[in-house]
Amino acid sequence: MSDCIFCKIVAGDIPCKKVYEDGELLAFHDINPVAPVHFMIIPKAHIARLDEAHAKHELLLGRMLLLAPILAKAQGLNNGFRTVINTGPGGGQDVYHLHMHIFGGESADFRPHRM
Ligand code: AMP
Ligand code: ZN
């Protein structure tokens, strides 16, 4: 996806503050954090949105979820964290490359509806 900003980050064409990388996944800090710690985990492969993922992505999606607490703790979120996946216009999705937000921190405002 040549015009996808997160594909460009995966390719190294746009810089990011990297948190983690393996063959399938990349994690980096959100450029506009809503909490003291705010990063996201993305698949390196371009999947536009959660409702375009298929059964063949089951392992990949599971790996994203299991990675979240490991990276959250490594980022100092020892008291828990929030995960958010925005999907489509109705879900407030702005970047159409699947990503899971992970955020938290002592001073964050965690009203349920707010990302
Ligand atoms: P959403 O699609 O609504 O989940 O939001 C997309 C998120 O991507 C926002 O929180 C942005 O701050 C974040 N974002 C957009 N561009 C970049 C970038 N170049 N590096 C890091 N985060 C970004
Ligand atoms: Zn992409």
PDB file of C-alpha atoms and ligand atoms in Angstrom:
ATOM      1  CA  MET A   1       0.000   0.000   0.000  1.00  0.00           C
ATOM      2  CA  SER A   2       2.164   2.835  -1.304  1.00  0.00           C
ATOM      3  CA  ASP A   3       0.110   5.632   0.258  1.00  0.00           C
ATOM      4  CA  CYS A   4      -0.254   4.024   3.692  1.00  0.00           C
ATOM      5  CA  ILE A   5       1.631   5.910   6.397  1.00  0.00           C
ATOM      6  CA  PHE A   6       2.120   2.841   8.598  1.00  0.00           C
ATOM      7  CA  CYS A   7       3.411   0.780   5.666  1.00  0.00           C
ATOM      8  CA  LYS A   8       5.922   3.602   5.148  1.00  0.00           C
ATOM      9  CA  ILE A   9       6.935   3.317   8.805  1.00  0.00           C
ATOM     10  CA  VAL A  10       7.337  -0.471   8.386  1.00  0.00           C
ATOM     11  CA  ALA A  11       9.490   0.146   5.300  1.00  0.00           C
ATOM     12  CA  GLY A  12      11.624   2.683   7.188  1.00  0.00           C
ATOM     13  CA  ASP A  13      10.618   5.533   4.869  1.00  0.00           C
ATOM     14  CA  ILE A  14       9.039   7.460   7.763  1.00  0.00           C
ATOM     15  CA  PRO A  15      10.795   7.435  11.166  1.00  0.00           C
ATOM     16  CA  CYS A  16       9.184   6.190  14.347  1.00  0.00           C
ATOM     17  CA  LYS A  17      10.092   5.814  18.007  1.00  0.00           C
ATOM     18  CA  LYS A  18      10.330   2.046  17.934  1.00  0.00           C
ATOM     19  CA  VAL A  19       9.233  -0.024  20.937  1.00  0.00           C
ATOM     20  CA  TYR A  20       9.520  -3.519  19.463  1.00  0.00           C
ATOM     21  CA  GLU A  21       9.998  -5.312  16.173  1.00  0.00           C
ATOM     22  CA  ASP A  22       9.966  -8.885  14.939  1.00  0.00           C
ATOM     23  CA  GLY A  23       9.303 -10.493  11.584  1.00  0.00           C
ATOM     24  CA  GLU A  24       5.554  -9.909  11.720  1.00  0.00           C
ATOM     25  CA  LEU A  25       4.916  -7.065  14.148  1.00  0.00           C
ATOM     26  CA  LEU A  26       6.122  -3.551  14.848  1.00  0.00           C
ATOM     27  CA  ALA A  27       5.391  -1.405  17.898  1.00  0.00           C
ATOM     28  CA  PHE A  28       6.093   2.320  18.127  1.00  0.00           C
ATOM     29  CA  HIS A  29       5.070   5.358  20.152  1.00  0.00           C
ATOM     30  CA  ASP A  30       2.037   7.346  19.041  1.00  0.00           C
ATOM     31  CA  ILE A  31       3.044  10.706  17.594  1.00  0.00           C
ATOM     32  CA  ASN A  32       0.171  12.378  19.463  1.00  0.00           C
ATOM     33  CA  PRO A  33      -0.016  10.583  22.824  1.00  0.00           C
ATOM     34  CA  VAL A  34      -3.208  10.718  24.890  1.00  0.00           C
ATOM     35  CA  ALA A  35      -1.505   9.333  28.005  1.00  0.00           C
ATOM     36  CA  PRO A  36       1.972   9.390  29.586  1.00  0.00           C
ATOM     37  CA  VAL A  37       2.718   6.107  27.778  1.00  0.00           C
ATOM     38  CA  HIS A  38       0.997   5.561  24.436  1.00  0.00           C
ATOM     39  CA  PHE A  39       2.261   3.236  21.751  1.00  0.00           C
ATOM     40  CA  MET A  40       0.726   0.963  19.154  1.00  0.00           C
ATOM     41  CA  ILE A  41       1.282  -2.522  17.848  1.00  0.00           C
ATOM     42  CA  ILE A  42       0.762  -3.092  14.137  1.00  0.00           C
ATOM     43  CA  PRO A  43       1.146  -6.046  11.804  1.00  0.00           C
ATOM     44  CA  LYS A  44       3.843  -5.422   9.215  1.00  0.00           C
ATOM     45  CA  ALA A  45       1.476  -6.748   6.563  1.00  0.00           C
ATOM     46  CA  HIS A  46      -1.116  -4.248   5.384  1.00  0.00           C
ATOM     47  CA  ILE A  47      -4.501  -5.119   6.841  1.00  0.00           C
ATOM     48  CA  ALA A  48      -6.619  -1.980   6.548  1.00  0.00           C
ATOM     49  CA  ARG A  49      -8.972  -2.567   9.455  1.00  0.00           C
ATOM     50  CA  LEU A  50      -9.990  -5.190  11.996  1.00  0.00           C
ATOM     51  CA  ASP A  51     -13.117  -6.134  10.079  1.00  0.00           C
ATOM     52  CA  GLU A  52     -10.974  -6.987   7.053  1.00  0.00           C
ATOM     53  CA  ALA A  53      -8.936  -9.541   9.003  1.00  0.00           C
ATOM     54  CA  HIS A  54      -9.645 -13.202   8.240  1.00  0.00           C
ATOM     55  CA  ALA A  55      -9.172 -16.606   9.830  1.00  0.00           C
ATOM     56  CA  LYS A  56      -5.689 -16.773   8.310  1.00  0.00           C
ATOM     57  CA  HIS A  57      -4.772 -13.819  10.572  1.00  0.00           C
ATOM     58  CA  GLU A  58      -5.779 -15.634  13.755  1.00  0.00           C
ATOM     59  CA  LEU A  59      -2.236 -16.283  14.922  1.00  0.00           C
ATOM     60  CA  LEU A  60      -1.117 -12.768  14.031  1.00  0.00           C
ATOM     61  CA  LEU A  61      -3.975 -11.167  15.977  1.00  0.00           C
ATOM     62  CA  GLY A  62      -3.298 -13.437  18.923  1.00  0.00           C
ATOM     63  CA  ARG A  63       0.359 -12.465  18.887  1.00  0.00           C
ATOM     64  CA  MET A  64      -0.610  -8.765  18.946  1.00  0.00           C
ATOM     65  CA  LEU A  65      -2.757  -9.304  22.040  1.00  0.00           C
ATOM     66  CA  LEU A  66      -0.165 -11.390  23.874  1.00  0.00           C
ATOM     67  CA  LEU A  67       2.576  -8.890  23.089  1.00  0.00           C
ATOM     68  CA  ALA A  68       0.612  -5.976  24.556  1.00  0.00           C
ATOM     69  CA  PRO A  69       1.143  -6.751  28.281  1.00  0.00           C
ATOM     70  CA  ILE A  70       4.803  -7.618  27.736  1.00  0.00           C
ATOM     71  CA  LEU A  71       5.530  -4.285  26.058  1.00  0.00           C
ATOM     72  CA  ALA A  72       3.257  -2.366  28.448  1.00  0.00           C
ATOM     73  CA  LYS A  73       5.243  -3.641  31.426  1.00  0.00           C
ATOM     74  CA  ALA A  74       8.517  -2.904  29.648  1.00  0.00           C
ATOM     75  CA  GLN A  75       7.266   0.679  29.199  1.00  0.00           C
ATOM     76  CA  GLY A  76       6.596   0.965  32.934  1.00  0.00           C
ATOM     77  CA  LEU A  77       2.853   0.319  32.943  1.00  0.00           C
ATOM     78  CA  ASN A  78       2.967  -1.955  35.974  1.00  0.00           C
ATOM     79  CA  ASN A  79      -0.530  -1.065  37.152  1.00  0.00           C
ATOM     80  CA  GLY A  80      -2.416  -1.983  33.979  1.00  0.00           C
ATOM     81  CA  PHE A  81      -3.137  -0.315  30.658  1.00  0.00           C
ATOM     82  CA  ARG A  82      -5.841   0.222  28.061  1.00  0.00           C
ATOM     83  CA  THR A  83      -6.036  -1.323  24.598  1.00  0.00           C
ATOM     84  CA  VAL A  84      -8.066   0.282  21.805  1.00  0.00           C
ATOM     85  CA  ILE A  85      -8.640  -0.732  18.192  1.00  0.00           C
ATOM     86  CA  ASN A  86     -10.640   1.830  16.220  1.00  0.00           C
ATOM     87  CA  THR A  87     -12.420   0.313  13.232  1.00  0.00           C
ATOM     88  CA  GLY A  88     -13.881   2.288  10.329  1.00  0.00           C
ATOM     89  CA  PRO A  89     -15.512   5.727  10.316  1.00  0.00           C
ATOM     90  CA  GLY A  90     -17.983   4.634  12.980  1.00  0.00           C
ATOM     91  CA  GLY A  91     -15.096   3.654  15.229  1.00  0.00           C
ATOM     92  CA  GLY A  92     -13.122   6.848  14.680  1.00  0.00           C
ATOM     93  CA  GLN A  93     -10.360   5.174  12.677  1.00  0.00           C
ATOM     94  CA  ASP A  94      -8.014   7.705  11.068  1.00  0.00           C
ATOM     95  CA  VAL A  95      -5.170   5.519   9.812  1.00  0.00           C
ATOM     96  CA  TYR A  96      -6.334   2.598   7.682  1.00  0.00           C
ATOM     97  CA  HIS A  97      -3.636   0.104   8.638  1.00  0.00           C
ATOM     98  CA  LEU A  98      -4.708  -2.089  11.540  1.00  0.00           C
ATOM     99  CA  HIS A  99      -3.208  -0.936  14.818  1.00  0.00           C
ATOM    100  CA  MET A 100      -3.818  -1.587  18.489  1.00  0.00           C
ATOM    101  CA  HIS A 101      -3.295   1.356  20.826  1.00  0.00           C
ATOM    102  CA  ILE A 102      -1.791   0.594  24.221  1.00  0.00           C
ATOM    103  CA  PHE A 103      -1.739   3.412  26.722  1.00  0.00           C
ATOM    104  CA  GLY A 104      -1.727   4.242  30.387  1.00  0.00           C
ATOM    105  CA  GLY A 105       0.075   6.068  33.133  1.00  0.00           C
ATOM    106  CA  GLU A 106      -0.709   7.643  36.460  1.00  0.00           C
ATOM    107  CA  SER A 107      -1.991  10.998  35.244  1.00  0.00           C
ATOM    108  CA  ALA A 108      -4.076   9.765  32.335  1.00  0.00           C
ATOM    109  CA  ASP A 109      -7.772  10.546  32.029  1.00  0.00           C
ATOM    110  CA  PHE A 110      -9.420   7.202  31.409  1.00  0.00           C
ATOM    111  CA  ARG A 111     -13.047   8.038  30.844  1.00  0.00           C
ATOM    112  CA  PRO A 112     -14.443   4.939  29.134  1.00  0.00           C
ATOM    113  CA  HIS A 113     -15.369   6.550  25.820  1.00  0.00           C
ATOM    114  CA  ARG A 114     -12.145   8.453  25.434  1.00  0.00           C
ATOM    115  CA  MET A 115      -9.100   7.108  23.655  1.00  0.00           C
TER     116      MET A 115
HETATM  117  P1  AMP B   1      -6.825   5.889  14.806  1.00  0.00           P
HETATM  118  O1  AMP B   1      -6.731   5.474  13.360  1.00  0.00           O
HETATM  119  O2  AMP B   1      -8.023   6.726  15.103  1.00  0.00           O
HETATM  120  O3  AMP B   1      -6.674   4.744  15.753  1.00  0.00           O
HETATM  121  O4  AMP B   1      -5.622   6.877  15.100  1.00  0.00           O
HETATM  122  C1  AMP B   1      -4.390   6.828  14.430  1.00  0.00           C
HETATM  123  C2  AMP B   1      -3.297   7.159  15.400  1.00  0.00           C
HETATM  124  O5  AMP B   1      -2.070   7.155  14.677  1.00  0.00           O
HETATM  125  C3  AMP B   1      -3.405   8.514  16.094  1.00  0.00           C
HETATM  126  O6  AMP B   1      -3.375   8.323  17.502  1.00  0.00           O
HETATM  127  C4  AMP B   1      -2.184   9.288  15.589  1.00  0.00           C
HETATM  128  O7  AMP B   1      -1.640  10.125  16.578  1.00  0.00           O
HETATM  129  C5  AMP B   1      -1.245   8.157  15.205  1.00  0.00           C
HETATM  130  N1  AMP B   1      -0.257   8.503  14.189  1.00  0.00           N
HETATM  131  C6  AMP B   1      -0.500   9.074  12.995  1.00  0.00           C
HETATM  132  N2  AMP B   1       0.646   9.232  12.305  1.00  0.00           N
HETATM  133  C7  AMP B   1       1.635   8.727  13.087  1.00  0.00           C
HETATM  134  C8  AMP B   1       3.048   8.601  12.930  1.00  0.00           C
HETATM  135  N3  AMP B   1       3.688   9.012  11.836  1.00  0.00           N
HETATM  136  N4  AMP B   1       3.743   8.041  13.953  1.00  0.00           N
HETATM  137  C9  AMP B   1       3.113   7.623  15.068  1.00  0.00           C
HETATM  138  N5  AMP B   1       1.792   7.701  15.263  1.00  0.00           N
HETATM  139  C10 AMP B   1       1.057   8.261  14.291  1.00  0.00           C
HETATM  140 ZN    ZN B   2      -0.377  -0.167   5.467  1.00  0.00          ZN
END
